[in-house]
Amino acid sequence: MSAQTFSIGAEDEVTTSSVKIRNIPNSIVQSIDGKNITGYELGPYLKFRIGSLYIKPKFLISYQSGIVQTIYPDQHEADVSMTLTRLDIPVLVGLKVLGPLSVEAGPVYNRILTVTKGFNGNNISMEAGGMGYRVGANAQLGFIGLNVAYQGVKNNSSS
């Protein structure tokens, strides 16, 4: 059995995502949908290795922006610019599968730091924190790591 190894690093990631806000109580807005919301994440991570397994908590600041479509009960639509800044804390468990390739997955806590709240004169507020998950793959090439991941997170909204 290999000895436990500890490392520290930093990540800078390019992101693309979608936004869906539905079932907004006491609101004129029926839903908000956005695709191709782009941005970046950056921050430190820790990595604890035991053989081919590892645990990797990350502390990432995420910034995203893009155009979302606001849909009203009468079905008319309006495009609105939206920005979102949040703290993501994924705790991933990884398995080295072949050479530099690993698969990893785990829970994610996110905390919204700033978000667009005004949508064509209608204000929407969102719960600051939510839980989700992240699943992905990693290729570690020396000190450079390439990640591909899918993250799902749920936050509730109110008018």
mmCIF file of N, CA, C and O in Angstrom, residues 68-136:
data_model
loop_
_atom_site.group_PDB
_atom_site.id
_atom_site.type_symbol
_atom_site.label_atom_id
_atom_site.label_comp_id
_atom_site.label_asym_id
_atom_site.label_seq_id
_atom_site.Cartn_x
_atom_site.Cartn_y
_atom_site.Cartn_z
ATOM 1 N N VAL A 68 -30.465 35.785 -20.494
ATOM 2 C CA VAL A 68 -31.524 34.855 -20.114
ATOM 3 C C VAL A 68 -32.842 35.348 -20.689
ATOM 4 O O VAL A 68 -33.035 36.535 -20.928
ATOM 5 N N GLN A 69 -33.727 34.415 -20.903
ATOM 6 C CA GLN A 69 -35.038 34.723 -21.440
ATOM 7 C C GLN A 69 -36.048 34.709 -20.296
ATOM 8 O O GLN A 69 -36.198 33.708 -19.613
ATOM 9 N N THR A 70 -36.708 35.828 -20.079
ATOM 10 C CA THR A 70 -37.734 35.951 -19.052
ATOM 11 C C THR A 70 -39.083 35.667 -19.702
ATOM 12 O O THR A 70 -39.433 36.292 -20.701
ATOM 13 N N ILE A 71 -39.824 34.717 -19.151
ATOM 14 C CA ILE A 71 -41.120 34.335 -19.712
ATOM 15 C C ILE A 71 -42.211 34.720 -18.712
ATOM 16 O O ILE A 71 -42.123 34.408 -17.526
ATOM 17 N N TYR A 72 -43.223 35.413 -19.216
ATOM 18 C CA TYR A 72 -44.330 35.902 -18.394
ATOM 19 C C TYR A 72 -45.549 34.994 -18.570
ATOM 20 O O TYR A 72 -45.635 34.247 -19.547
ATOM 21 N N PRO A 73 -46.516 35.035 -17.624
ATOM 22 C CA PRO A 73 -47.698 34.165 -17.712
ATOM 23 C C PRO A 73 -48.470 34.287 -19.025
ATOM 24 O O PRO A 73 -49.038 33.310 -19.500
ATOM 25 N N ASP A 74 -48.469 35.459 -19.657
ATOM 26 C CA ASP A 74 -49.171 35.605 -20.940
ATOM 27 C C ASP A 74 -48.303 35.105 -22.106
ATOM 28 O O ASP A 74 -48.642 35.305 -23.268
ATOM 29 N N GLN A 75 -47.176 34.464 -21.781
ATOM 30 C CA GLN A 75 -46.245 33.834 -22.717
ATOM 31 C C GLN A 75 -45.387 34.810 -23.519
ATOM 32 O O GLN A 75 -44.670 34.397 -24.421
ATOM 33 N N HIS A 76 -45.450 36.131 -23.236
ATOM 34 C CA HIS A 76 -44.501 37.009 -23.923
ATOM 35 C C HIS A 76 -43.140 36.865 -23.252
ATOM 36 O O HIS A 76 -43.047 36.488 -22.087
ATOM 37 N N GLU A 77 -42.101 37.137 -24.019
ATOM 38 C CA GLU A 77 -40.738 36.893 -23.571
ATOM 39 C C GLU A 77 -39.899 38.156 -23.716
ATOM 40 O O GLU A 77 -40.188 39.003 -24.551
ATOM 41 N N ALA A 78 -38.863 38.249 -22.885
ATOM 42 C CA ALA A 78 -37.915 39.354 -22.976
ATOM 43 C C ALA A 78 -36.531 38.833 -22.614
ATOM 44 O O ALA A 78 -36.389 38.029 -21.686
ATOM 45 N N ASP A 79 -35.516 39.268 -23.342
ATOM 46 C CA ASP A 79 -34.138 38.892 -23.036
ATOM 47 C C ASP A 79 -33.549 39.891 -22.052
ATOM 48 O O ASP A 79 -33.726 41.095 -22.190
ATOM 49 N N VAL A 80 -32.851 39.367 -21.038
ATOM 50 C CA VAL A 80 -32.256 40.190 -19.986
ATOM 51 C C VAL A 80 -30.839 39.683 -19.723
ATOM 52 O O VAL A 80 -30.596 38.479 -19.719
ATOM 53 N N SER A 81 -29.920 40.591 -19.487
ATOM 54 C CA SER A 81 -28.557 40.232 -19.122
ATOM 55 C C SER A 81 -28.532 39.791 -17.656
ATOM 56 O O SER A 81 -29.150 40.422 -16.802
ATOM 57 N N MET A 82 -27.819 38.701 -17.366
ATOM 58 C CA MET A 82 -27.736 38.179 -15.992
ATOM 59 C C MET A 82 -26.285 37.905 -15.640
ATOM 60 O O MET A 82 -25.525 37.397 -16.458
ATOM 61 N N THR A 83 -25.897 38.268 -14.415
ATOM 62 C CA THR A 83 -24.580 37.910 -13.897
ATOM 63 C C THR A 83 -24.754 37.202 -12.559
ATOM 64 O O THR A 83 -25.718 37.447 -11.834
ATOM 65 N N LEU A 84 -23.811 36.328 -12.258
ATOM 66 C CA LEU A 84 -23.863 35.518 -11.038
ATOM 67 C C LEU A 84 -22.444 35.297 -10.543
ATOM 68 O O LEU A 84 -21.568 34.923 -11.321
ATOM 69 N N THR A 85 -22.210 35.571 -9.267
ATOM 70 C CA THR A 85 -20.937 35.257 -8.623
ATOM 71 C C THR A 85 -21.256 34.366 -7.437
ATOM 72 O O THR A 85 -22.162 34.665 -6.663
ATOM 73 N N ARG A 86 -20.542 33.251 -7.314
ATOM 74 C CA ARG A 86 -20.814 32.357 -6.195
ATOM 75 C C ARG A 86 -19.544 31.658 -5.737
ATOM 76 O O ARG A 86 -18.553 31.587 -6.466
ATOM 77 N N LEU A 87 -19.604 31.140 -4.536
ATOM 78 C CA LEU A 87 -18.552 30.304 -3.973
ATOM 79 C C LEU A 87 -19.005 28.861 -4.140
ATOM 80 O O LEU A 87 -20.095 28.505 -3.694
ATOM 81 N N ASP A 88 -18.209 28.050 -4.815
ATOM 82 C CA ASP A 88 -18.485 26.618 -4.958
ATOM 83 C C ASP A 88 -17.478 25.860 -4.113
ATOM 84 O O ASP A 88 -16.270 26.129 -4.187
ATOM 85 N N ILE A 89 -17.975 24.901 -3.330
ATOM 86 C CA ILE A 89 -17.097 24.051 -2.533
ATOM 87 C C ILE A 89 -17.418 22.591 -2.849
ATOM 88 O O ILE A 89 -18.223 21.960 -2.175
ATOM 89 N N PRO A 90 -16.799 22.047 -3.923
ATOM 90 C CA PRO A 90 -16.978 20.627 -4.190
ATOM 91 C C PRO A 90 -15.994 19.807 -3.344
ATOM 92 O O PRO A 90 -14.862 20.245 -3.086
ATOM 93 N N VAL A 91 -16.430 18.653 -2.899
ATOM 94 C CA VAL A 91 -15.548 17.697 -2.227
ATOM 95 C C VAL A 91 -15.612 16.426 -3.067
ATOM 96 O O VAL A 91 -16.582 15.674 -3.008
ATOM 97 N N LEU A 92 -14.571 16.234 -3.881
ATOM 98 C CA LEU A 92 -14.576 15.160 -4.862
ATOM 99 C C LEU A 92 -13.779 13.953 -4.382
ATOM 100 O O LEU A 92 -12.747 14.099 -3.737
ATOM 101 N N VAL A 93 -14.284 12.785 -4.709
ATOM 102 C CA VAL A 93 -13.552 11.534 -4.499
ATOM 103 C C VAL A 93 -13.158 11.067 -5.887
ATOM 104 O O VAL A 93 -14.006 10.980 -6.790
ATOM 105 N N GLY A 94 -11.877 10.819 -6.078
ATOM 106 C CA GLY A 94 -11.380 10.440 -7.390
ATOM 107 C C GLY A 94 -10.735 9.080 -7.393
ATOM 108 O O GLY A 94 -10.288 8.573 -6.360
ATOM 109 N N LEU A 95 -10.686 8.498 -8.585
ATOM 110 C CA LEU A 95 -10.047 7.199 -8.790
ATOM 111 C C LEU A 95 -9.176 7.307 -10.027
ATOM 112 O O LEU A 95 -9.669 7.641 -11.116
ATOM 113 N N LYS A 96 -7.877 7.040 -9.849
ATOM 114 C CA LYS A 96 -6.964 7.040 -10.991
ATOM 115 C C LYS A 96 -7.229 5.761 -11.775
ATOM 116 O O LYS A 96 -7.156 4.664 -11.227
ATOM 117 N N VAL A 97 -7.576 5.904 -13.072
ATOM 118 C CA VAL A 97 -7.978 4.729 -13.838
ATOM 119 C C VAL A 97 -6.909 4.244 -14.815
ATOM 120 O O VAL A 97 -6.753 3.042 -15.002
ATOM 121 N N LEU A 98 -6.205 5.155 -15.463
ATOM 122 C CA LEU A 98 -5.213 4.732 -16.442
ATOM 123 C C LEU A 98 -4.230 5.866 -16.693
ATOM 124 O O LEU A 98 -4.640 6.954 -17.120
ATOM 125 N N GLY A 99 -2.956 5.638 -16.420
ATOM 126 C CA GLY A 99 -1.947 6.678 -16.628
ATOM 127 C C GLY A 99 -2.330 7.960 -15.924
ATOM 128 O O GLY A 99 -2.595 7.958 -14.721
ATOM 129 N N PRO A 100 -2.411 9.075 -16.665
ATOM 130 C CA PRO A 100 -2.742 10.352 -16.028
ATOM 131 C C PRO A 100 -4.255 10.581 -15.857
ATOM 132 O O PRO A 100 -4.665 11.617 -15.361
ATOM 133 N N LEU A 101 -5.093 9.620 -16.276
ATOM 134 C CA LEU A 101 -6.545 9.821 -16.260
ATOM 135 C C LEU A 101 -7.192 9.379 -14.955
ATOM 136 O O LEU A 101 -6.881 8.308 -14.428
ATOM 137 N N SER A 102 -8.108 10.223 -14.468
ATOM 138 C CA SER A 102 -8.881 9.930 -13.253
ATOM 139 C C SER A 102 -10.341 10.274 -13.505
ATOM 140 O O SER A 102 -10.652 11.135 -14.328
ATOM 141 N N VAL A 103 -11.221 9.627 -12.769
ATOM 142 C CA VAL A 103 -12.634 10.023 -12.723
ATOM 143 C C VAL A 103 -12.898 10.499 -11.307
ATOM 144 O O VAL A 103 -12.292 10.020 -10.352
ATOM 145 N N GLU A 104 -13.792 11.480 -11.162
ATOM 146 C CA GLU A 104 -14.062 12.041 -9.839
ATOM 147 C C GLU A 104 -15.508 12.490 -9.735
ATOM 148 O O GLU A 104 -16.122 12.851 -10.739
ATOM 149 N N ALA A 105 -16.028 12.437 -8.523
ATOM 150 C CA ALA A 105 -17.412 12.854 -8.280
ATOM 151 C C ALA A 105 -17.572 13.174 -6.797
ATOM 152 O O ALA A 105 -16.806 12.699 -5.963
ATOM 153 N N GLY A 106 -18.593 13.996 -6.505
ATOM 154 C CA GLY A 106 -18.864 14.303 -5.109
ATOM 155 C C GLY A 106 -19.863 15.423 -4.955
ATOM 156 O O GLY A 106 -20.308 16.028 -5.938
ATOM 157 N N PRO A 107 -20.224 15.705 -3.714
ATOM 158 C CA PRO A 107 -21.180 16.769 -3.437
ATOM 159 C C PRO A 107 -20.555 18.145 -3.607
ATOM 160 O O PRO A 107 -19.333 18.306 -3.512
ATOM 161 N N VAL A 108 -21.421 19.131 -3.877
ATOM 162 C CA VAL A 108 -20.985 20.526 -4.022
ATOM 163 C C VAL A 108 -21.919 21.401 -3.200
ATOM 164 O O VAL A 108 -23.133 21.290 -3.310
ATOM 165 N N TYR A 109 -21.340 22.257 -2.378
ATOM 166 C CA TYR A 109 -22.115 23.311 -1.716
ATOM 167 C C TYR A 109 -21.822 24.589 -2.478
ATOM 168 O O TYR A 109 -20.681 24.865 -2.834
ATOM 169 N N ASN A 110 -22.862 25.370 -2.780
ATOM 170 C CA ASN A 110 -22.620 26.663 -3.419
ATOM 171 C C ASN A 110 -23.314 27.754 -2.630
ATOM 172 O O ASN A 110 -24.366 27.531 -2.041
ATOM 173 N N ARG A 111 -22.699 28.900 -2.616
ATOM 174 C CA ARG A 111 -23.245 30.072 -1.934
ATOM 175 C C ARG A 111 -23.228 31.220 -2.921
ATOM 176 O O ARG A 111 -22.160 31.595 -3.423
ATOM 177 N N ILE A 112 -24.407 31.765 -3.211
ATOM 178 C CA ILE A 112 -24.498 32.895 -4.126
ATOM 179 C C ILE A 112 -23.983 34.138 -3.414
ATOM 180 O O ILE A 112 -24.448 34.478 -2.331
ATOM 181 N N LEU A 113 -23.007 34.807 -4.030
ATOM 182 C CA LEU A 113 -22.441 36.033 -3.467
ATOM 183 C C LEU A 113 -23.125 37.256 -4.070
ATOM 184 O O LEU A 113 -23.460 38.189 -3.361
ATOM 185 N N THR A 114 -23.303 37.269 -5.393
ATOM 186 C CA THR A 114 -24.049 38.328 -6.070
ATOM 187 C C THR A 114 -24.821 37.695 -7.224
ATOM 188 O O THR A 114 -24.368 36.724 -7.823
ATOM 189 N N VAL A 115 -25.992 38.270 -7.540
ATOM 190 C CA VAL A 115 -26.787 37.786 -8.667
ATOM 191 C C VAL A 115 -27.665 38.929 -9.157
ATOM 192 O O VAL A 115 -28.057 39.798 -8.377
ATOM 193 N N THR A 116 -27.954 38.934 -10.445
ATOM 194 C CA THR A 116 -28.895 39.892 -10.991
ATOM 195 C C THR A 116 -30.253 39.619 -10.375
ATOM 196 O O THR A 116 -30.715 38.482 -10.361
ATOM 197 N N LYS A 117 -30.888 40.646 -9.840
ATOM 198 C CA LYS A 117 -32.188 40.467 -9.182
ATOM 199 C C LYS A 117 -33.320 41.130 -9.931
ATOM 200 O O LYS A 117 -34.467 40.812 -9.714
ATOM 201 N N GLY A 118 -33.016 42.055 -10.828
ATOM 202 C CA GLY A 118 -34.048 42.764 -11.557
ATOM 203 C C GLY A 118 -34.203 42.226 -12.966
ATOM 204 O O GLY A 118 -33.244 42.143 -13.713
ATOM 205 N N PHE A 119 -35.413 41.820 -13.315
ATOM 206 C CA PHE A 119 -35.709 41.289 -14.634
ATOM 207 C C PHE A 119 -36.858 42.101 -15.216
ATOM 208 O O PHE A 119 -38.018 41.850 -14.921
ATOM 209 N N ASN A 120 -36.520 43.128 -16.003
ATOM 210 C CA ASN A 120 -37.522 44.016 -16.613
ATOM 211 C C ASN A 120 -38.491 44.580 -15.583
ATOM 212 O O ASN A 120 -39.701 44.519 -15.744
ATOM 213 N N GLY A 121 -37.962 45.108 -14.490
ATOM 214 C CA GLY A 121 -38.802 45.728 -13.469
ATOM 215 C C GLY A 121 -39.357 44.764 -12.437
ATOM 216 O O GLY A 121 -40.026 45.173 -11.500
ATOM 217 N N ASN A 122 -39.104 43.468 -12.584
ATOM 218 C CA ASN A 122 -39.557 42.472 -11.608
ATOM 219 C C ASN A 122 -38.357 41.980 -10.824
ATOM 220 O O ASN A 122 -37.338 41.629 -11.403
ATOM 221 N N ASN A 123 -38.467 41.971 -9.509
ATOM 222 C CA ASN A 123 -37.360 41.536 -8.670
ATOM 223 C C ASN A 123 -37.542 40.090 -8.244
ATOM 224 O O ASN A 123 -38.618 39.683 -7.833
ATOM 225 N N ILE A 124 -36.458 39.323 -8.353
ATOM 226 C CA ILE A 124 -36.423 37.924 -7.949
ATOM 227 C C ILE A 124 -35.301 37.791 -6.923
ATOM 228 O O ILE A 124 -34.205 38.297 -7.127
ATOM 229 N N SER A 125 -35.564 37.109 -5.824
ATOM 230 C CA SER A 125 -34.483 36.830 -4.879
ATOM 231 C C SER A 125 -34.283 35.322 -4.825
ATOM 232 O O SER A 125 -35.200 34.554 -5.059
ATOM 233 N N MET A 126 -33.059 34.926 -4.550
ATOM 234 C CA MET A 126 -32.728 33.507 -4.506
ATOM 235 C C MET A 126 -32.102 33.184 -3.167
ATOM 236 O O MET A 126 -31.403 34.007 -2.592
ATOM 237 N N GLU A 127 -32.357 31.952 -2.691
ATOM 238 C CA GLU A 127 -31.689 31.509 -1.477
ATOM 239 C C GLU A 127 -30.192 31.559 -1.719
ATOM 240 O O GLU A 127 -29.713 31.226 -2.801
ATOM 241 N N ALA A 128 -29.465 31.952 -0.702
ATOM 242 C CA ALA A 128 -28.027 32.148 -0.865
ATOM 243 C C ALA A 128 -27.261 30.843 -1.039
ATOM 244 O O ALA A 128 -26.242 30.811 -1.705
ATOM 245 N N GLY A 129 -27.734 29.748 -0.443
ATOM 246 C CA GLY A 129 -26.977 28.502 -0.494
ATOM 247 C C GLY A 129 -27.774 27.356 -1.068
ATOM 248 O O GLY A 129 -28.997 27.339 -1.004
ATOM 249 N N GLY A 130 -27.066 26.405 -1.634
ATOM 250 C CA GLY A 130 -27.705 25.230 -2.190
ATOM 251 C C GLY A 130 -26.714 24.083 -2.292
ATOM 252 O O GLY A 130 -25.506 24.280 -2.268
ATOM 253 N N MET A 131 -27.246 22.878 -2.408
ATOM 254 C CA MET A 131 -26.414 21.682 -2.551
ATOM 255 C C MET A 131 -26.586 21.101 -3.941
ATOM 256 O O MET A 131 -27.620 21.280 -4.571
ATOM 257 N N GLY A 132 -25.580 20.386 -4.383
ATOM 258 C CA GLY A 132 -25.628 19.735 -5.679
ATOM 259 C C GLY A 132 -24.562 18.669 -5.775
ATOM 260 O O GLY A 132 -24.124 18.117 -4.764
ATOM 261 N N TYR A 133 -24.133 18.413 -6.988
ATOM 262 C CA TYR A 133 -23.133 17.377 -7.233
ATOM 263 C C TYR A 133 -22.265 17.778 -8.425
ATOM 264 O O TYR A 133 -22.638 18.623 -9.226
ATOM 265 N N ARG A 134 -21.097 17.163 -8.494
ATOM 266 C CA ARG A 134 -20.179 17.362 -9.624
ATOM 267 C C ARG A 134 -19.613 16.003 -10.005
ATOM 268 O O ARG A 134 -19.206 15.231 -9.139
ATOM 269 N N VAL A 135 -19.601 15.707 -11.307
ATOM 270 C CA VAL A 135 -19.070 14.457 -11.842
ATOM 271 C C VAL A 135 -18.159 14.829 -12.997
ATOM 272 O O VAL A 135 -18.528 15.664 -13.827
ATOM 273 N N GLY A 136 -16.973 14.210 -13.051
ATOM 274 C CA GLY A 136 -16.090 14.573 -14.142
ATOM 275 C C GLY A 136 -14.902 13.661 -14.304
ATOM 276 O O GLY A 136 -14.798 12.603 -13.676
#
